[in-house]
XYZ file of C-alpha atoms in Angstrom:
510
model
C 8.531 0.507 -11.046
C 6.853 -1.668 -8.419
C 3.339 -1.608 -9.912
C 0.750 0.591 -11.602
C 0.220 2.679 -8.455
C 3.870 3.759 -8.678
C 3.145 5.479 -11.988
C 0.238 7.384 -10.431
C 2.458 8.546 -7.565
C 5.207 9.674 -9.941
C 2.761 11.751 -11.985
C 1.524 13.419 -8.807
C 5.060 14.009 -7.528
C 5.955 15.651 -10.826
C 2.856 17.839 -10.552
C 3.720 18.917 -7.007
C 7.330 19.562 -8.012
C 6.285 21.911 -10.821
C 3.410 23.439 -8.809
C 0.890 21.938 -11.212
C -1.880 20.632 -8.972
C -4.412 19.889 -11.723
C -4.184 16.102 -11.383
C -4.314 16.206 -7.587
C -7.310 18.543 -7.585
C -9.199 16.450 -10.163
C -8.490 12.981 -8.756
C -10.418 11.902 -5.620
C -8.069 8.924 -5.193
C -4.967 11.047 -4.629
C -3.627 11.690 -1.127
C -1.096 14.553 -0.848
C 1.392 13.327 1.779
C 3.694 11.085 -0.264
C 3.566 13.140 -3.502
C 4.488 16.280 -1.555
C 7.449 14.619 0.172
C 8.515 12.960 -3.067
C 8.585 16.427 -4.636
C 10.626 17.786 -1.706
C 13.190 15.018 -2.144
C 13.296 15.776 -5.893
C 14.275 19.427 -5.352
C 18.047 18.757 -5.771
C 17.351 18.282 -9.479
C 17.482 14.541 -10.006
C 14.538 12.642 -11.487
C 11.250 12.270 -9.630
C 11.861 8.507 -9.607
C 15.001 9.050 -7.506
C 13.240 11.636 -5.339
C 10.375 9.230 -4.666
C 12.779 6.446 -3.694
C 14.819 8.783 -1.496
C 11.640 9.781 0.347
C 10.734 6.135 0.952
C 14.264 5.330 2.116
C 14.256 8.274 4.545
C 11.028 7.015 6.112
C 12.423 3.483 6.288
C 15.330 4.873 8.328
C 12.808 6.698 10.531
C 10.980 3.392 11.047
C 14.235 1.692 12.094
C 14.974 4.414 14.667
C 11.397 4.524 15.981
C 11.185 0.757 16.349
C 14.473 0.698 18.239
C 13.303 3.398 20.651
C 10.025 1.565 21.178
C 11.876 -1.668 21.892
C 14.150 -0.119 24.494
C 11.078 0.735 26.576
C 10.309 -2.923 27.365
C 13.110 -5.133 25.970
C 16.811 -5.639 26.627
C 19.439 -4.285 24.241
C 20.121 -7.747 22.793
C 16.421 -8.385 22.222
C 15.950 -5.026 20.503
C 18.957 -5.614 18.270
C 17.632 -9.037 17.313
C 14.254 -7.537 16.429
C 15.978 -4.882 14.310
C 18.045 -7.643 12.700
C 14.821 -9.349 11.604
C 13.520 -6.013 10.320
C 16.632 -5.314 8.249
C 16.903 -8.784 6.716
C 13.231 -9.349 5.989
C 13.054 -10.264 2.278
C 9.675 -8.552 2.054
C 10.760 -5.292 3.670
C 14.050 -4.879 1.781
C 12.507 -4.055 -1.643
C 9.717 -2.026 -0.024
C 12.177 0.141 1.912
C 12.876 2.243 -1.196
C 9.767 1.483 -3.255
C 7.794 4.138 -5.123
C 4.759 3.407 -2.978
C 3.011 5.037 -0.035
C 3.576 2.075 2.292
C 7.112 2.975 3.525
C 6.109 6.487 4.596
C 2.732 5.367 5.966
C 4.252 2.601 8.088
C 6.945 4.925 9.468
C 4.376 7.586 10.405
C 1.993 5.239 12.226
C 4.892 3.644 14.126
C 6.108 7.086 15.149
C 2.617 7.811 16.455
C 2.402 4.423 18.162
C 5.743 5.005 19.887
C 4.719 8.463 21.138
C 1.409 7.102 22.431
C 3.252 4.218 24.137
C 5.479 6.688 25.984
C 2.695 9.048 27.084
C -0.437 6.995 27.786
C 0.195 6.942 31.558
C 0.341 10.737 31.668
C -1.378 12.203 28.589
C -0.850 15.928 28.080
C -2.177 18.706 25.883
C 0.951 18.647 23.744
C 0.977 14.890 23.283
C -2.657 15.042 22.128
C -1.767 17.746 19.593
C 1.288 15.858 18.362
C -0.542 12.551 18.012
C -3.445 14.251 16.247
C -1.044 15.724 13.696
C 0.900 12.472 13.203
C -2.075 10.174 12.777
C -3.886 12.861 10.785
C -0.883 12.872 8.453
C -1.216 9.092 8.106
C -4.725 9.656 6.723
C -3.273 12.156 4.242
C -1.085 9.304 3.028
C -3.431 6.320 2.968
C -7.152 5.920 3.593
C -6.493 3.309 6.309
C -5.181 6.096 8.528
C -8.789 7.021 9.321
C -8.982 4.039 11.696
C -6.645 5.838 14.090
C -9.204 8.619 14.485
C -11.151 6.278 16.766
C -8.511 3.745 17.810
C -6.117 6.130 19.584
C -8.814 7.593 21.893
C -10.011 4.018 22.445
C -6.511 3.067 23.627
C -6.365 6.008 26.024
C -9.834 5.334 27.434
C -8.962 1.640 27.748
C -5.934 2.486 29.864
C -8.090 4.724 32.051
C -10.574 1.891 32.597
C -7.804 -0.671 33.088
C -5.743 1.053 35.755
C -5.596 4.761 35.057
C -8.441 5.823 37.357
C -5.970 5.897 40.230
C -3.628 8.386 38.573
C -5.509 9.966 35.652
C -8.378 12.399 36.375
C -11.437 11.940 34.176
C -11.357 15.623 33.198
C -7.788 15.284 31.922
C -8.780 12.216 29.906
C -11.755 13.943 28.280
C -9.703 17.029 27.448
C -7.015 14.850 25.876
C -9.535 12.972 23.727
C -11.201 16.203 22.605
C -7.899 17.845 21.650
C -6.719 14.749 19.773
C -9.950 14.497 17.782
C -9.963 18.240 17.083
C -6.393 18.277 15.751
C -6.917 15.106 13.694
C -10.088 16.641 12.236
C -8.294 19.886 11.392
C -5.541 17.982 9.583
C -7.827 15.763 7.525
C -10.675 18.212 6.793
C -9.154 19.916 3.697
C -8.575 16.517 2.074
C -12.089 15.306 2.879
C -13.543 18.570 1.542
C -11.600 18.148 -1.706
C -12.688 14.530 -2.174
C -16.317 15.223 -1.249
C -16.439 18.167 -3.637
C -15.047 16.029 -6.467
C -17.441 13.139 -5.829
C -20.532 15.229 -5.132
C -21.142 13.573 -1.753
C -19.421 13.161 1.588
C -16.475 10.835 1.051
C -13.101 10.116 2.603
C -11.340 8.916 -0.531
C -12.177 7.993 -4.106
C -11.007 4.437 -3.517
C -14.216 3.824 -1.610
C -15.822 3.530 -5.042
C -13.673 0.506 -5.825
C -15.001 -1.338 -2.790
C -18.611 -0.448 -3.614
C -18.244 -1.640 -7.211
C -16.621 -4.899 -6.118
C -19.614 -5.704 -3.927
C -22.324 -4.687 -6.373
C -24.925 -7.403 -6.956
C -24.818 -9.036 -10.356
C -23.132 -11.814 -12.298
C -20.553 -9.616 -14.025
C -16.880 -10.189 -13.335
C -15.014 -7.693 -11.189
C -13.069 -6.355 -14.160
C -16.309 -5.822 -16.103
C -17.840 -3.923 -13.191
C -14.763 -1.709 -12.903
C -13.779 -1.130 -16.524
C -17.032 -1.497 -18.412
C -18.715 1.351 -20.302
C -22.105 0.909 -18.652
C -22.819 4.598 -18.036
C -20.811 6.404 -20.701
C -19.194 5.428 -24.023
C -16.215 7.628 -23.138
C -15.641 7.074 -19.411
C -14.916 3.795 -17.608
C -17.335 2.750 -14.873
C -14.960 3.367 -11.973
C -14.169 6.893 -13.207
C -17.806 7.682 -13.931
C -19.077 6.518 -10.535
C -16.310 8.460 -8.778
C -17.821 11.696 -10.060
C -21.539 10.906 -10.226
C -22.831 10.565 -6.691
C -26.478 9.927 -7.615
C -25.662 6.800 -9.610
C -23.152 5.620 -7.005
C -25.667 6.062 -4.174
C -28.162 3.886 -6.028
C -25.698 1.019 -6.107
C -24.366 1.671 -2.614
C -27.851 1.331 -1.125
C -28.250 -2.015 -2.878
C -24.941 -3.439 -1.738
C -25.337 -6.730 0.092
C -23.521 -6.770 3.485
C -23.111 -10.526 3.072
C -20.659 -9.820 0.256
C -18.426 -7.906 2.677
C -18.572 -10.798 5.148
C -17.572 -13.203 2.383
C -14.703 -10.913 1.390
C -13.401 -10.726 4.961
C -13.655 -14.507 5.368
C -11.858 -15.136 2.084
C -9.108 -12.604 2.765
C -8.639 -13.928 6.308
C -8.181 -17.412 4.900
C -5.529 -16.133 2.473
C -3.845 -14.218 5.297
C -3.552 -17.283 7.531
C -2.678 -19.844 4.892
C -0.189 -17.841 2.838
C 0.545 -14.215 3.605
C 1.588 -14.426 7.265
C 4.103 -17.154 6.492
C 5.544 -15.127 3.641
C 5.711 -11.786 5.407
C 6.909 -12.985 8.827
C 8.296 -16.472 8.312
C 7.472 -19.552 10.412
C 10.330 -19.238 12.907
C 9.758 -15.507 13.430
C 6.061 -16.283 14.030
C 7.073 -18.723 16.770
C 9.378 -16.116 18.304
C 6.525 -13.593 18.226
C 4.366 -15.994 20.229
C 7.108 -16.504 22.805
C 7.604 -12.735 22.935
C 3.964 -12.235 23.913
C 4.349 -14.964 26.524
C 7.396 -13.194 27.965
C 5.461 -9.921 28.164
C 2.594 -11.695 29.891
C 4.949 -13.155 32.484
C 6.404 -9.690 33.014
C 2.827 -8.450 33.671
C 2.852 -6.096 30.683
C -0.817 -6.823 30.079
C -1.836 -3.432 28.733
C 1.188 -3.356 26.439
C 0.123 -6.724 25.015
C -3.329 -5.244 24.440
C -1.780 -2.286 22.591
C 0.332 -4.528 20.366
C -2.495 -6.939 19.494
C -4.951 -4.114 18.808
C -2.330 -2.253 16.733
C -1.880 -5.357 14.595
C -5.650 -5.756 14.380
C -6.330 -2.216 13.216
C -3.640 -2.560 10.553
C -5.342 -5.697 9.245
C -8.865 -4.236 9.259
C -8.567 -2.338 5.977
C -6.841 -5.106 3.984
C -9.359 -7.709 5.186
C -12.148 -5.586 3.707
C -10.238 -5.125 0.474
C -7.154 -7.205 -0.307
C -4.483 -8.736 1.944
C -1.715 -8.224 -0.598
C 1.717 -8.312 1.023
C 2.323 -4.582 0.759
C -1.096 -3.819 2.248
C -0.341 -5.763 5.444
C 3.355 -4.884 5.718
C 2.609 -2.576 8.653
C 2.177 -5.551 11.002
C 5.690 -6.899 10.354
C 7.916 -4.448 12.320
C 6.085 -4.837 15.641
C 5.971 -8.620 15.212
C 9.718 -8.688 14.553
C 10.360 -6.517 17.606
C 8.267 -8.726 19.879
C 9.996 -11.692 18.232
C 13.256 -10.255 19.551
C 11.751 -10.496 23.017
C 10.740 -14.070 22.235
C 14.330 -14.904 21.346
C 15.442 -13.526 24.730
C 12.787 -15.572 26.507
C 13.834 -18.783 24.723
C 17.479 -18.067 25.455
C 16.772 -17.795 29.176
C 14.618 -20.925 29.201
C 17.155 -23.021 27.298
C 20.009 -21.816 29.488
C 18.128 -22.585 32.686
C 17.014 -26.034 31.526
C 20.420 -27.240 30.263
C 21.633 -30.056 32.575
C 25.326 -29.548 31.759
C 26.915 -26.701 33.703
C 29.362 -25.733 30.930
C 27.117 -26.577 28.006
C 27.245 -24.296 24.962
C 23.481 -23.965 25.466
C 24.242 -21.757 28.447
C 26.029 -19.277 26.173
C 23.537 -16.459 25.347
C 25.541 -15.287 22.333
C 25.536 -18.796 20.842
C 21.775 -19.172 21.235
C 21.196 -15.744 19.686
C 23.446 -16.625 16.751
C 21.603 -19.924 16.177
C 18.245 -18.110 16.195
C 19.555 -15.579 13.665
C 20.886 -18.356 11.415
C 17.555 -20.198 11.486
C 15.720 -17.021 10.424
C 18.207 -16.379 7.619
C 17.975 -19.981 6.387
C 14.188 -19.674 6.234
C 14.617 -16.507 4.148
C 17.575 -17.587 2.007
C 15.640 -18.058 -1.242
C 13.661 -14.770 -1.122
C 16.781 -12.905 0.070
C 18.675 -14.210 -2.933
C 15.847 -12.977 -5.134
C 16.061 -9.526 -3.514
C 19.809 -9.327 -4.155
C 19.368 -10.499 -7.766
C 16.001 -9.032 -8.775
C 14.436 -10.199 -12.061
C 14.405 -7.923 -15.074
C 10.596 -7.815 -14.974
C 7.725 -7.921 -12.519
C 4.267 -9.421 -12.895
C 3.092 -6.455 -14.990
C 5.925 -5.357 -17.283
C 9.643 -5.234 -18.026
C 11.695 -2.215 -19.186
C 13.116 -4.330 -22.022
C 9.633 -5.130 -23.303
C 8.726 -1.434 -23.546
C 12.011 -0.088 -24.898
C 11.080 -0.223 -28.597
C 7.424 0.839 -28.172
C 8.555 3.877 -26.145
C 11.000 4.921 -28.859
C 8.372 4.476 -31.580
C 5.724 6.473 -29.717
C 8.156 9.307 -29.019
C 9.276 9.405 -32.651
C 5.762 9.438 -34.116
C 4.523 11.926 -31.515
C 7.354 14.362 -32.229
C 6.919 14.027 -35.986
C 3.141 13.935 -36.398
C 1.294 14.810 -33.194
C 3.332 17.740 -31.850
C 1.801 17.032 -28.430
C 1.853 14.325 -25.731
C 0.206 11.141 -27.041
C -2.883 9.437 -25.657
C -2.070 5.777 -25.047
C -4.611 3.019 -24.407
C -3.190 0.018 -22.565
C -3.981 -2.291 -19.695
C -1.197 -0.774 -17.565
C 0.128 2.769 -17.281
C 3.870 2.183 -17.763
C 4.081 2.782 -21.509
C 2.160 6.062 -21.360
C 4.298 7.341 -18.488
C 7.676 6.520 -20.005
C 6.651 7.882 -23.405
C 5.506 11.163 -21.765
C 1.890 10.549 -22.712
C -1.540 10.289 -21.109
C -2.898 6.943 -19.935
C -6.301 5.533 -20.899
C -7.140 2.133 -19.469
C -8.715 -0.498 -21.695
C -12.515 -0.736 -21.526
C -14.230 -4.066 -20.995
C -16.246 -3.753 -24.187
C -16.874 -5.245 -27.613
C -14.986 -4.030 -30.679
C -17.541 -1.416 -31.715
C -17.603 0.152 -28.252
C -13.812 -0.044 -28.006
C -13.360 1.807 -31.312
C -15.831 4.466 -30.230
C -14.010 4.798 -26.885
C -10.725 5.346 -28.750
C -12.203 8.010 -31.001
C -14.046 9.871 -28.229
C -10.826 10.045 -26.192
C -8.594 10.839 -29.183
C -6.468 7.753 -28.556
C -3.274 7.783 -30.632
C -1.736 4.430 -29.670
C -3.070 1.105 -28.443
C -0.633 -1.290 -26.748
C -1.719 -4.911 -26.497
C -0.150 -7.673 -24.429
C -2.092 -10.522 -25.977
C -1.947 -13.073 -23.162
C -2.815 -10.637 -20.364
C -5.807 -9.181 -22.205
C -7.012 -12.588 -23.391
C -6.822 -14.107 -19.887
C -8.978 -11.310 -18.487
C -11.632 -11.869 -21.131
C -11.815 -8.444 -22.791
C -14.580 -8.935 -25.421
C -12.826 -6.927 -28.150
C -9.691 -9.087 -28.024
C -10.987 -11.885 -30.285
C -10.838 -9.437 -33.203
C -7.130 -8.774 -32.561
C -6.003 -12.348 -31.875
C -5.372 -13.417 -35.466
C -6.056 -10.257 -37.459
C -6.074 -6.473 -37.313
C -9.451 -4.695 -37.336
C -9.982 -1.691 -39.562
C -8.847 1.540 -37.923
C -5.714 0.105 -36.303
C -2.258 -0.015 -37.889
C 0.423 -2.238 -36.300
C 3.690 -0.327 -35.888
C 5.514 -2.808 -33.654
C 5.433 -6.552 -32.931
C 7.434 -8.053 -30.079
C 7.379 -10.262 -27.001
C 7.576 -9.618 -23.273
C 10.122 -11.253 -20.956
C 7.938 -14.354 -20.686
C 7.729 -14.762 -24.444
C 4.151 -13.501 -24.751
C 3.228 -11.618 -27.907
C 2.881 -7.823 -27.763
C 1.677 -5.374 -30.408
C 1.671 -1.590 -30.638
C -1.046 -0.126 -32.869
C -1.411 3.351 -34.291
C -5.084 4.306 -34.013
C -6.435 5.855 -37.205
C -8.235 9.157 -36.901
C -11.739 9.807 -38.192
C -11.781 12.674 -40.662
């Protein structure tokens, strides 16, 4: 699996597949779009893991088609094909194209909406407003960031009207279009907002808002202590407790310092510029993107440039407030690659026209295109090789590491528990693959940790010593060189990096 979120999605897909909506209805973080489609793609009878990957792959194909159609509206065939070439060989996009994550489907949906808006903004109609409201409303049902398009799409249409549409677009038609779009978007997202608000006891768009509020709470505690402490309940972690107790959450929300958000945006923007853009786009593709914008400017496609820049901006807004991890900003890559295709065409024309030798190879468009493609591939050669030969583990776990613990948990559960086990661990992989329930580790001392285990009827505790030690969990010092009373080691091993791991059986209180 790609990361911990993948496990959450798989559990929800399995629930949708078997018409068991208990987890979805009890979890304010869960959006229904990807789990539903993952369940649909699992109907043939294969595992939900395969169904989830098939759903992501189908949307990646949709993205490819949509991007090509968008490109043909303002680029030549060669330029579009070059942009699609960059899309297909991007070392970041290749593993994400079939990942068990919401990003592939979310990106495909917003690009479909962007393409439809691009084709209709000069003559907006009732049906285009309905269609765009449904598409961008569906993006919100997939990821919280989709809410930005509630305001951005009408802003685009009004901007066109103010820019040059007054001559051909009646004000009444514009206002009707905006109203219909907002009404349809609202109708699509309202059931989800009602569910989340009902679960949290206050108006809310998504449970993940709590994460942002907790991160920016005043205080000297570390982020992990704020999230996973037992400040409000000995049984429930802070982030879970605040998600369902609006009065306590409101108290902290009112005391949140806006300066903290400004600092977060500044820090994430610095990371974006210094590291992430180079990794996701590549230096040469970034240069081509710049030349592509220049070519559009010279072709007087000013409003189209505005659409592209603002589309990139709105897709960066959410991550800048939260985390500019690669997969969170992946939605900016396809449009930048497509415009980069236009930049390649612009460079090709400029080089050909400036070459002093009449029969120079620099006058050959195919040769210049091939050189540009080779430069991009050379810049990506190392990450592409990694994609074609992926490691046996990621930053969080490896299947080999968990093989024995899974077998042990299943054996003991079948013999002694006669029910799915409750597993406490830092990550959710072991609980998922052993058909159990996940309980995340509390940031607490040993006494509080033991009480947490007993209150939640924890059966197994899995400890990756280095990971837990690095994050400063207070209880860990009691497990570093000994075993506290109440815990029985049933497995000792190492992960793929050679770090010590231990599986404990948690003793029950009679």
